[in-house]
Short mmCIF file of C-alpha atoms in Angstrom, two decimals:
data_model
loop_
_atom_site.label_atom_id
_atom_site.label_comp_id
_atom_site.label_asym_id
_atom_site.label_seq_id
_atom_site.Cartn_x
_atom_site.Cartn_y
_atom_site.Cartn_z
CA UNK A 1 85.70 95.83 79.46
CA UNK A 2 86.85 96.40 75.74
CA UNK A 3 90.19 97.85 75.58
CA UNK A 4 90.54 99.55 71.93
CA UNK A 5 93.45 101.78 73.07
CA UNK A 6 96.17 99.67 71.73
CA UNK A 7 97.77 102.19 69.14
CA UNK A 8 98.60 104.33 72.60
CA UNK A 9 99.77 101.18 74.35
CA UNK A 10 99.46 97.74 74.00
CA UNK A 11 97.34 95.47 76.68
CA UNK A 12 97.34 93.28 78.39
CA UNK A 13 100.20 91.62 77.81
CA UNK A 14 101.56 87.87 77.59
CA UNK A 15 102.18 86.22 81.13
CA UNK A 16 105.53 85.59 80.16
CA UNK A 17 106.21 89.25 80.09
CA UNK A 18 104.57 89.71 83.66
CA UNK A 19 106.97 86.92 84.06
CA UNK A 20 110.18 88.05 83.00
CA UNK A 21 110.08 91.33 84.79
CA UNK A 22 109.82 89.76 88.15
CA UNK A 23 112.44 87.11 87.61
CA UNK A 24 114.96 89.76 87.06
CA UNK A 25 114.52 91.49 90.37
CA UNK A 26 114.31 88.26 91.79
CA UNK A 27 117.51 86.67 90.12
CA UNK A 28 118.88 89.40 88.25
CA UNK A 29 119.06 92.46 90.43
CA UNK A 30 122.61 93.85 89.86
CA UNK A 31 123.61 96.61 87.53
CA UNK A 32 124.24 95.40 84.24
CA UNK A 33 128.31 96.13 83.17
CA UNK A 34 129.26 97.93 86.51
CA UNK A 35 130.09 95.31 88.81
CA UNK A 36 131.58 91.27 87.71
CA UNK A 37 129.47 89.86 90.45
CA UNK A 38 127.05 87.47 89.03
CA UNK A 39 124.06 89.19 89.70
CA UNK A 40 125.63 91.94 87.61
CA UNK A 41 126.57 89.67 84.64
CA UNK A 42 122.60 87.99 85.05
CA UNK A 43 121.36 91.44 84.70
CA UNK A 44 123.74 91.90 81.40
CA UNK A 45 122.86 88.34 80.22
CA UNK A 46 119.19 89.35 80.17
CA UNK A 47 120.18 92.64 78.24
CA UNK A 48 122.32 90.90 75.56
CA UNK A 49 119.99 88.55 75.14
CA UNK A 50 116.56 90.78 74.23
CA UNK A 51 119.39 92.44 71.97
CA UNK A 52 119.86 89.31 70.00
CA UNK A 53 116.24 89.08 69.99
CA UNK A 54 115.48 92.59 68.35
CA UNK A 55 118.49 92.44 66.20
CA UNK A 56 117.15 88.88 64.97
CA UNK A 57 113.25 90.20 64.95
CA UNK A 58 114.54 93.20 62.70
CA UNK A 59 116.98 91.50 60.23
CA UNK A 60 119.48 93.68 62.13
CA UNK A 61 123.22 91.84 61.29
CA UNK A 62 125.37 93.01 64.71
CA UNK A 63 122.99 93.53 67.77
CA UNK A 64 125.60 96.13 69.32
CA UNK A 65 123.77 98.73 66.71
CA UNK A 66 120.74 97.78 68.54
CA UNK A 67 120.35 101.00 71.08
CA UNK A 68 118.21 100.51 74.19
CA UNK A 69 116.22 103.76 74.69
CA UNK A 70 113.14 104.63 76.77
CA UNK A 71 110.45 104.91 74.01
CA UNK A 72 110.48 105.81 70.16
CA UNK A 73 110.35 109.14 71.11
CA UNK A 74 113.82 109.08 72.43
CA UNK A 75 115.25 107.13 69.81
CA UNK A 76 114.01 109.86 67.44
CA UNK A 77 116.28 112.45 69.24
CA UNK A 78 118.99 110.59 69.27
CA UNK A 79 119.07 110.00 65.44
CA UNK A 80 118.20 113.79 65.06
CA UNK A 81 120.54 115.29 67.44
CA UNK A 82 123.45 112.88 66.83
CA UNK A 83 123.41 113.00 62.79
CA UNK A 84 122.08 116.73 61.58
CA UNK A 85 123.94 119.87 61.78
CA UNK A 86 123.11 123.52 61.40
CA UNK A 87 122.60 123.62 57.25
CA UNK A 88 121.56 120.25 56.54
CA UNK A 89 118.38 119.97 54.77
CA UNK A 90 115.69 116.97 56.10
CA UNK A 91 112.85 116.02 54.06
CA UNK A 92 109.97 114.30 56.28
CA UNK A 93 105.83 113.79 55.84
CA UNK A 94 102.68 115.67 56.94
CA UNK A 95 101.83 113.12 58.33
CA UNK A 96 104.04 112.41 61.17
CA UNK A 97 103.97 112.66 65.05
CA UNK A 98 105.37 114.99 67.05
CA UNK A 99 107.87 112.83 68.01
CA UNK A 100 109.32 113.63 65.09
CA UNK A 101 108.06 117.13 64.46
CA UNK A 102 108.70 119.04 67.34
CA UNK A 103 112.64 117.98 67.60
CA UNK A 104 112.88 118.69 63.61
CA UNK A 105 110.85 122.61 64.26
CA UNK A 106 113.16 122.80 67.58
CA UNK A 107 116.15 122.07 65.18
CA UNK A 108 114.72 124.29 62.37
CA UNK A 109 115.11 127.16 64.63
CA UNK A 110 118.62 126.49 64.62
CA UNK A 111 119.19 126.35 61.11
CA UNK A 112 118.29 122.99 59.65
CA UNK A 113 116.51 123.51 56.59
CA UNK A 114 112.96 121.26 56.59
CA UNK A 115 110.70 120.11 53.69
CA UNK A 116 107.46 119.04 55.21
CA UNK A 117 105.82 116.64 52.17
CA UNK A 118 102.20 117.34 52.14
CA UNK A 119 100.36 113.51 51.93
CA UNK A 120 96.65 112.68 51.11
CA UNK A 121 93.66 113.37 53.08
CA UNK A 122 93.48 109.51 54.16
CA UNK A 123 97.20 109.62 54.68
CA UNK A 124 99.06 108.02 51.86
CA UNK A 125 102.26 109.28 50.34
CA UNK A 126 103.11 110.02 47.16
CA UNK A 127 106.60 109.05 46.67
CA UNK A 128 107.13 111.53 43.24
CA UNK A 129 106.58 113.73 45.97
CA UNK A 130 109.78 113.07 48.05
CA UNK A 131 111.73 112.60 45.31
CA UNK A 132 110.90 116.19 44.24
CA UNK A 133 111.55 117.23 47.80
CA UNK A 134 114.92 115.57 48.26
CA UNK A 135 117.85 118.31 47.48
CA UNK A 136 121.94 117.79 47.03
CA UNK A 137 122.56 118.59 50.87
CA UNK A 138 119.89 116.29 51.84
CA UNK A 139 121.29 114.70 54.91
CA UNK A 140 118.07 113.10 56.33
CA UNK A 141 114.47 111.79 55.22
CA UNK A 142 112.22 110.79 58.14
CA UNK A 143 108.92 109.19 58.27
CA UNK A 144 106.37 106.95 59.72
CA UNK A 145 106.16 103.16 58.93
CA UNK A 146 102.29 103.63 59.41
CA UNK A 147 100.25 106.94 61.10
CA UNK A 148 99.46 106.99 64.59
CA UNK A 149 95.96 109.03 63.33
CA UNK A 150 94.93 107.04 60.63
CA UNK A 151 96.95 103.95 60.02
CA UNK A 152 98.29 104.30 56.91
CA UNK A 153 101.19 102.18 56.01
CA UNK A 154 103.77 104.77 54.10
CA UNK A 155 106.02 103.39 51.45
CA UNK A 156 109.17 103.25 53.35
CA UNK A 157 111.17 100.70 50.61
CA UNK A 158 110.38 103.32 48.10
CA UNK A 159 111.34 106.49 49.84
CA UNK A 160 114.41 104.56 51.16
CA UNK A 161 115.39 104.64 47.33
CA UNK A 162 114.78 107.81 46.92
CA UNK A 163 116.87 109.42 50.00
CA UNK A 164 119.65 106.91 48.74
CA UNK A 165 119.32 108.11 45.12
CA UNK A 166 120.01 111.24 46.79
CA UNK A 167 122.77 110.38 48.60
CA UNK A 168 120.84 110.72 52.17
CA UNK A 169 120.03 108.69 54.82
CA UNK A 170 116.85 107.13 55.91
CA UNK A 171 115.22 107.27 59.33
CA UNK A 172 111.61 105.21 59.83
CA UNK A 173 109.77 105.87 63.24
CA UNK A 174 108.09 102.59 63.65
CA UNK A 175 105.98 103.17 66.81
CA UNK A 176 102.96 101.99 65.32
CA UNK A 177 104.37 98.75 63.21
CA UNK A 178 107.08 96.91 65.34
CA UNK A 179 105.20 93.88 66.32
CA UNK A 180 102.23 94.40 63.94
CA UNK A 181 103.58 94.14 60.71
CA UNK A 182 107.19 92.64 59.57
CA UNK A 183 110.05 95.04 59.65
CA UNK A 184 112.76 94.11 57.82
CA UNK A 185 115.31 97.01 57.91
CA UNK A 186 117.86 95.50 55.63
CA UNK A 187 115.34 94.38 52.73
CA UNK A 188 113.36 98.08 53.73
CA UNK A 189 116.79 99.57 52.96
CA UNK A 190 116.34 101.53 56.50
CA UNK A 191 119.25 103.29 57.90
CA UNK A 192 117.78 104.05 61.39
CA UNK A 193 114.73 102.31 62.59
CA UNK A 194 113.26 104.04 65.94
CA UNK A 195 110.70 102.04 67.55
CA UNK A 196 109.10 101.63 70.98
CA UNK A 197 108.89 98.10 73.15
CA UNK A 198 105.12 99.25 74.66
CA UNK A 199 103.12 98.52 71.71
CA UNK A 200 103.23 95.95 69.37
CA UNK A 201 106.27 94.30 70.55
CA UNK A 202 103.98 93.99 73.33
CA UNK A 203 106.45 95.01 76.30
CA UNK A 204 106.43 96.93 79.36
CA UNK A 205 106.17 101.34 78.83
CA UNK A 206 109.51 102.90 79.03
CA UNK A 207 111.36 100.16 76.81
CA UNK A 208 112.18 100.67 73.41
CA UNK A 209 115.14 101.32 70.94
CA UNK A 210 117.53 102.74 67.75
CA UNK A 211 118.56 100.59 65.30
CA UNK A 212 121.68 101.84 63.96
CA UNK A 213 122.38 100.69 60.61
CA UNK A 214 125.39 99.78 58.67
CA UNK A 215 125.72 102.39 56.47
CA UNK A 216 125.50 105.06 59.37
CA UNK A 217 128.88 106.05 60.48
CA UNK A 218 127.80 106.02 64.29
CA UNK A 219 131.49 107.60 65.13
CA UNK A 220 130.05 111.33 63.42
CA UNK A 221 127.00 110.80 65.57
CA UNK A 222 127.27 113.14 68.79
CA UNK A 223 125.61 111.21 71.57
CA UNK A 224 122.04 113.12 73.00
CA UNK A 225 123.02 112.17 76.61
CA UNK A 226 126.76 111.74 77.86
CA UNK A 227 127.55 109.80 81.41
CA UNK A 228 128.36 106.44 83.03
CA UNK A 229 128.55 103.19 80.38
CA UNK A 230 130.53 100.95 82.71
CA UNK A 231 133.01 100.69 80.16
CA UNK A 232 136.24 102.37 79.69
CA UNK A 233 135.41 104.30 83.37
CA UNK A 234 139.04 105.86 83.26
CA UNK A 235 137.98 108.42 80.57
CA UNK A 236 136.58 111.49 81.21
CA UNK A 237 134.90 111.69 77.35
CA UNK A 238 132.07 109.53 76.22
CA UNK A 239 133.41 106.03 74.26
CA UNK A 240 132.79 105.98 70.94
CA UNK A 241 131.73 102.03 70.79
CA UNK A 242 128.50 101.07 69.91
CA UNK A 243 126.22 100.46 71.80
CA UNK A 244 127.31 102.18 75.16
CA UNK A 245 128.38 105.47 73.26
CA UNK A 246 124.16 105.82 73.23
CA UNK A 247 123.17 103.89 76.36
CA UNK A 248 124.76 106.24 79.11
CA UNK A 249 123.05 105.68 82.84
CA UNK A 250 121.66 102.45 84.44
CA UNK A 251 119.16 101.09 81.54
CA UNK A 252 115.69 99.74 81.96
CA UNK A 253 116.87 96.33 83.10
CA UNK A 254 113.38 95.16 84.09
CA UNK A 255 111.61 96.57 81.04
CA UNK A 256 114.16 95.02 78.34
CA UNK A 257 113.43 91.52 80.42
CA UNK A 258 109.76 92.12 79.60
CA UNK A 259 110.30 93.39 75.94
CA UNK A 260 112.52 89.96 75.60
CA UNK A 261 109.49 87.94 76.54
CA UNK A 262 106.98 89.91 74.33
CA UNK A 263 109.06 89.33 71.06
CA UNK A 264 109.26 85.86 72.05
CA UNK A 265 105.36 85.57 72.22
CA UNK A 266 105.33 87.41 68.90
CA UNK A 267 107.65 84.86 67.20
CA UNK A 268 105.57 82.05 68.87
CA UNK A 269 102.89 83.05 67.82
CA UNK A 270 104.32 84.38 64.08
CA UNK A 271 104.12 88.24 63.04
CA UNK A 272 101.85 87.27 60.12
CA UNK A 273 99.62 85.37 61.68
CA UNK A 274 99.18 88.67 64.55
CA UNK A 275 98.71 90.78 61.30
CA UNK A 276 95.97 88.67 59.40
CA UNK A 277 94.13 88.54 62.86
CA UNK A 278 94.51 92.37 63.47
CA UNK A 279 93.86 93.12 59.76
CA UNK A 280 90.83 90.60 59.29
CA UNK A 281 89.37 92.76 62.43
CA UNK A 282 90.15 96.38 61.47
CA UNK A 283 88.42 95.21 57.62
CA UNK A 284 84.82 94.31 59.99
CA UNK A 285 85.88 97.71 62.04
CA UNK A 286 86.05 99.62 58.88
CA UNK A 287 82.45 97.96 57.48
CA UNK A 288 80.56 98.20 60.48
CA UNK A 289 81.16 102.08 61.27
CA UNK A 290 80.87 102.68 57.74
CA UNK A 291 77.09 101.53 57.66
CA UNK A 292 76.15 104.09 60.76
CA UNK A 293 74.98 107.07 59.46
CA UNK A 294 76.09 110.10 60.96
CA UNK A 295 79.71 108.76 61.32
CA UNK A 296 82.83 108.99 59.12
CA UNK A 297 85.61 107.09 58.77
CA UNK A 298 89.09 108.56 58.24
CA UNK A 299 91.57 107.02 56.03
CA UNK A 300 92.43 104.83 53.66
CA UNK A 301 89.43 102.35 54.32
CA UNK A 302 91.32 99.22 53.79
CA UNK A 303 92.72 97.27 56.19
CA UNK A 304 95.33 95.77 54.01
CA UNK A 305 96.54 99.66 53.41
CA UNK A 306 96.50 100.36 57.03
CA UNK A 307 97.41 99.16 60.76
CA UNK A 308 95.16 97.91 63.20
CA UNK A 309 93.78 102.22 63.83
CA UNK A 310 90.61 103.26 62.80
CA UNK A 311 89.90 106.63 63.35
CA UNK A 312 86.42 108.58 63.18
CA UNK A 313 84.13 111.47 63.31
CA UNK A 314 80.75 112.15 63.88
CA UNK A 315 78.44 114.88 62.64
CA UNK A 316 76.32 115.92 65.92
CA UNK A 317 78.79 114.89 68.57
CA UNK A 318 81.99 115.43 69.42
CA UNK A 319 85.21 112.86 69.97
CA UNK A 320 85.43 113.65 73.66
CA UNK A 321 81.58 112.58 74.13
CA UNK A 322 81.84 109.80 72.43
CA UNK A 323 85.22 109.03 74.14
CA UNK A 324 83.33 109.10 77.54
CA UNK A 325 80.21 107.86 76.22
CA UNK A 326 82.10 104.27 75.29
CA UNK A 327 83.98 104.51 78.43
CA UNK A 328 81.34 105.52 81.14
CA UNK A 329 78.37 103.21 79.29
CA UNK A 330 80.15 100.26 77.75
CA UNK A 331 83.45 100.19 79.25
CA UNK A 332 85.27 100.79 75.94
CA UNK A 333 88.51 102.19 75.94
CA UNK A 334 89.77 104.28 73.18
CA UNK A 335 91.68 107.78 72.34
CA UNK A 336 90.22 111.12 71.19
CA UNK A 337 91.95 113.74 69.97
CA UNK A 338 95.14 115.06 68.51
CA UNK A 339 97.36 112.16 69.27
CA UNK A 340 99.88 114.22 69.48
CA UNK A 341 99.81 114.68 65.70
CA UNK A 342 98.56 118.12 64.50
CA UNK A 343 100.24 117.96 61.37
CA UNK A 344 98.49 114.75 60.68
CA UNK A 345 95.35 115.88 62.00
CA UNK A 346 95.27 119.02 59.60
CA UNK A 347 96.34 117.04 56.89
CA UNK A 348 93.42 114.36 57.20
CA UNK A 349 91.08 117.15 57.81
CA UNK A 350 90.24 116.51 61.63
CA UNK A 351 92.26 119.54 63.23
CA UNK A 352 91.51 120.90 65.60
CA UNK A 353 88.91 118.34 67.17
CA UNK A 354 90.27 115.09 66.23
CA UNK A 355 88.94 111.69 66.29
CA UNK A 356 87.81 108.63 67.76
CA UNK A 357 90.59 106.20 67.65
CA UNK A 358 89.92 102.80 68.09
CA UNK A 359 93.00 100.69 67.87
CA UNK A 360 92.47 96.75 67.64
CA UNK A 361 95.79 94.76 69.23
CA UNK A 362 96.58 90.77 69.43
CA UNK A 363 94.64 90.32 72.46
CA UNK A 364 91.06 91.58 70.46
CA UNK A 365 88.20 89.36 69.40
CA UNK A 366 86.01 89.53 66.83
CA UNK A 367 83.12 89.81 69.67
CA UNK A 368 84.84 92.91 71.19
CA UNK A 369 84.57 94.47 67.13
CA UNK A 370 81.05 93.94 66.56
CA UNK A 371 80.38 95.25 70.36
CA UNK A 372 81.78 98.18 69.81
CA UNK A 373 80.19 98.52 66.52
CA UNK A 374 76.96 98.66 68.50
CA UNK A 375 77.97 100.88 71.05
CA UNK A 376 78.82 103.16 68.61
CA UNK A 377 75.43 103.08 66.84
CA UNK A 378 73.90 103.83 70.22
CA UNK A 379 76.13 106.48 70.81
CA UNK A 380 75.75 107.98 67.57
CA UNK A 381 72.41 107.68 67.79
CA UNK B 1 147.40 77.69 86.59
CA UNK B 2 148.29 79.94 83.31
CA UNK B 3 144.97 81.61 81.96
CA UNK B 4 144.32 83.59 79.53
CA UNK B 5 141.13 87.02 79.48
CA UNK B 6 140.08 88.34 77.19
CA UNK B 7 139.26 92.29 77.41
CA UNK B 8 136.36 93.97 75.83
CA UNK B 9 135.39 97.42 75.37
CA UNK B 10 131.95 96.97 76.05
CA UNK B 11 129.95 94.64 78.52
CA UNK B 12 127.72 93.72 75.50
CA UNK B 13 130.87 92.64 73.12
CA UNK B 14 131.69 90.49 76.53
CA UNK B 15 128.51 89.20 76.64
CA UNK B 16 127.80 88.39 72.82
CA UNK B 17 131.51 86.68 73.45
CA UNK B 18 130.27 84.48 76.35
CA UNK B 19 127.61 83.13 74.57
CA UNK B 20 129.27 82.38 71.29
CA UNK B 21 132.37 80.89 73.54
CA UNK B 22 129.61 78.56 75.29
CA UNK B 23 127.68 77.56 72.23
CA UNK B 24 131.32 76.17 71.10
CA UNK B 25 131.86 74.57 74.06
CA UNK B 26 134.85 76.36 75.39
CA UNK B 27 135.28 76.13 79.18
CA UNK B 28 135.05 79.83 80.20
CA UNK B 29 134.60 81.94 83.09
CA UNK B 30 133.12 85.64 83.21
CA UNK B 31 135.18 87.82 85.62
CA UNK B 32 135.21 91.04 87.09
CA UNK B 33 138.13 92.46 84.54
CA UNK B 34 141.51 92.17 86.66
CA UNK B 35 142.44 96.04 87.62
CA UNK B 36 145.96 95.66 86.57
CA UNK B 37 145.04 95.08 83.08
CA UNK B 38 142.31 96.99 81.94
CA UNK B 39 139.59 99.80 83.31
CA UNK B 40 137.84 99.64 80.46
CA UNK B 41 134.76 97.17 80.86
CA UNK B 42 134.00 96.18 83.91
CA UNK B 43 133.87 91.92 82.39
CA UNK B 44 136.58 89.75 80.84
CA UNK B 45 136.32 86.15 79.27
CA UNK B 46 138.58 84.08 81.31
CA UNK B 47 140.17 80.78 80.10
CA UNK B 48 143.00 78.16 80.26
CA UNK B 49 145.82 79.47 78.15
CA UNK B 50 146.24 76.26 76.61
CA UNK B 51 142.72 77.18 75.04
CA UNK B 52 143.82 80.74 73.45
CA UNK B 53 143.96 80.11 70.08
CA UNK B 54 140.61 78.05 70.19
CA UNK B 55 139.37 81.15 71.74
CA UNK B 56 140.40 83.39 69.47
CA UNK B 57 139.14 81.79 66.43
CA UNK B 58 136.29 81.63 67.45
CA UNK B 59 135.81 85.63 68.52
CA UNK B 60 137.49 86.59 65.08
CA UNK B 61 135.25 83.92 62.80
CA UNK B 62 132.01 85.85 64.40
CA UNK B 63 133.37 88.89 64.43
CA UNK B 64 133.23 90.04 67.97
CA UNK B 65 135.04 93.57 68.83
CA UNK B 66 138.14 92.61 71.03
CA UNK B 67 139.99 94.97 72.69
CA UNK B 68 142.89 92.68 73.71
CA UNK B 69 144.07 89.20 75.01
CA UNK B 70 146.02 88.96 77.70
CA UNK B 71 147.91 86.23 80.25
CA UNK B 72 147.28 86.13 83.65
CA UNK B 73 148.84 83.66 86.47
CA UNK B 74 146.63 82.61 89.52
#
């Protein structure tokens, strides 16, 4: 069994994960911030703590403007909905997910005002681009640290500039990077990172989070969801401290135990050591579907340009055969199809069938590559 | 005994506190937040009084959001 489905979620995952999330129902079980009870503060200990971890992990100065959410996808909305207003004008990239599309054409409808930048066939940005894009009531640019399709790894340092220059913020949906490559949001010059805990960081699904930044005046933001924080119970409005004014409802105790314990393995292990490995692999990826005729490879064709995603076509068969071809026959697991990306999908050129996506993680060998290499050859062929 | 709690607004700020308060080796206790003070989070630092300005410093050096410190008699 060859599991190449990484890019959709990470596995398996580090013991220590597996771990975590069973000592907190064991010796953690209260409700973190609504009782004093000790098995109430445990639970909050083990919160704070994967806090500090993600605040440290991100370059992120004051871990209460780290926001525990259920996925990226969440944390999206609630930079979207809490910062733009009827009017405001958001630049973002053809190449991004609907994470991020559908809540920008759902607020479009309202009367945001949207610039889609049109990128390059293999994905890549051109940053003149944006800055041509960017207007004075530019409120918002959004984008992908790397495609979910392809793998591309956007220039978010350099579009941070530009929405700066502009006097706009800068939102980065890092799905597909936090874990794999270094994120540093203060050297990045990101204003809002939105990331998920399933994937790189190597956690449990339905963990994940916003990073707040400095410069965003989180008192303007309206909160997506209102309810119980545990704090300040006697008022009937939502607080306005960070993080709780974003966190309403019992969190994900058990997942954010298990997130903890995958950045921990990460930081064992070192991020840039877990991105030569997955880079070193997606460069023999790239090669060895290259030389099978009757395939093509999508993107940028170098690894050093991309995440661990390769994605790919083939002349005389379609992605879904293939899909169940590598499943049913070699017990390869990948994804085909949209990913939930159309926008990227037309832009690459693969709409509406999609692709073969094979997604390397830090649990791949080099014998799993050149396996599926030749599975593919005998699919192909 | 004269102690001293300190109130946050949010359980994180009290928890970020504990651990900072700990690492400095203050003798503290974390308590459910006494209901004639405060509703607003549901934990307080607790401490010997004789300790508050130790306490303090320490909160205000890193920066920790306080709502307010208060005296208590048990």
């Amino acid at each position: 069994m060859i599991y190449l489905d990484n890019a959709a979620t990470s596995w398996p995952k580090p013991p220590g994960v597996l771990k975590a999330m069973a000592d907190v129902l064991e010796r953690a079980g209260g409700n973190p911030g609504r009782s004093g009870h000790r098995l109430s503060i445990a639970a909050a200990q083990v919160m704070y703590e994967t806090r500090e971890k993600l605040a440290s992990f991100f370059h992120v100065r004051d871990p209460l403007r780290v926001i525990f959410t259920s996925n990226a996808t969440h944390a999206i909305n609630i930079a979207l909905a809490g910062l733009l207003k009827p009017g405001d004008h958001v630049v973002t990239s053809s190449m991004e997910h609907n994470a991020v599309m559908r809540p920008l054409r759902s607020l479009e409808k309202r009367g945001l005002k949207l610039s889609v930048v049109p990128c390059a066939s293999d994905g890549s940005l051109d940053v003149s681009d944006v800055a041509r894009a960017v207007k004075n009531n530019t409120r918002l640019v959004v984008v992908n640290h790397a495609s979910n399709v392809v793998g591309t790894i956007l220039p978010v340092a350099q579009v941070a500039s530009i929405a700066h220059r502009a006097g706009a913020l800068l939102l980065v949906d890092a799905a597909q990077t936090a874990g794999s490559i270094p994120v540093d949001v203060q050297a990045m010059g990101v204003d809002l990172l939105a990331f998920t805990g399933h994937k790189g960081l190597l956690g449990p699904t339905g963990s994940g989070g916003l990073i707040i930044g400095d410069k965003v005046d989180a008192s303007l933001m309206e909160p997506l969801m209102r309810g119980g924080t545990g704090s300040q119970s006697a008022l009937e409005e939502q607080p306005n401290e960070l993080p709780d004014k974003f966190e309403s409802g019992t969190p994900n105790v058990i997942g954010i135990a298990g997130l903890g314990a995958g950045i921990d393995w990460i930081m064992e292990r070192g991020i840039e050591a877990i991105r030569a490995q997955e880079e070193e692999l997606t460069r023999v990826l790239i090669t060895g579907l290259c030389n099978i005729p009757g395939i093509k490879v999508h993107g940028t064709l170098d690894a050093s340009r991309s995440t661990a995603i390769v994605s790919i076509t083939a002349a005389h068969k379609t992605v879904s055969d293939i899909g169940l071809s590598l499943d049913e026959e070699f017990g390869i697991m990948c994804r085909v199809g949209l990913h939930c990306a159309p926008a990227a999908h037309k832009t690459v050129g693969t709409f509406p069938q999609g692709t073969v996506r094979l997604a390397t993680g830090a649990f791949t060998s080099k014998d799993d590559i050149s396996t599926a290499v030749a599975a593919l050859q005998k699919v192909i062929s | 005994m004269t102690y001293g709690v300190v109130l946050f607004h949010t359980t994180s700020s009290a928890m970020r506190a504990e651990k900072l308060l700990i690492k400095e080796g203050c003798a503290i206790k974390l308590i459910p937040t006494p209901r004639e003070l405060s509703s607003d989070c549901g934990i307080a630092v607790r401490f010997c009084w004789s300790e508050c300005q130790r306490i303090k410093s320490v909160l205000e050096a890193a920066g920790v959001e306080v709502d307010t410190v208060r005296q208590i008699q048990s």
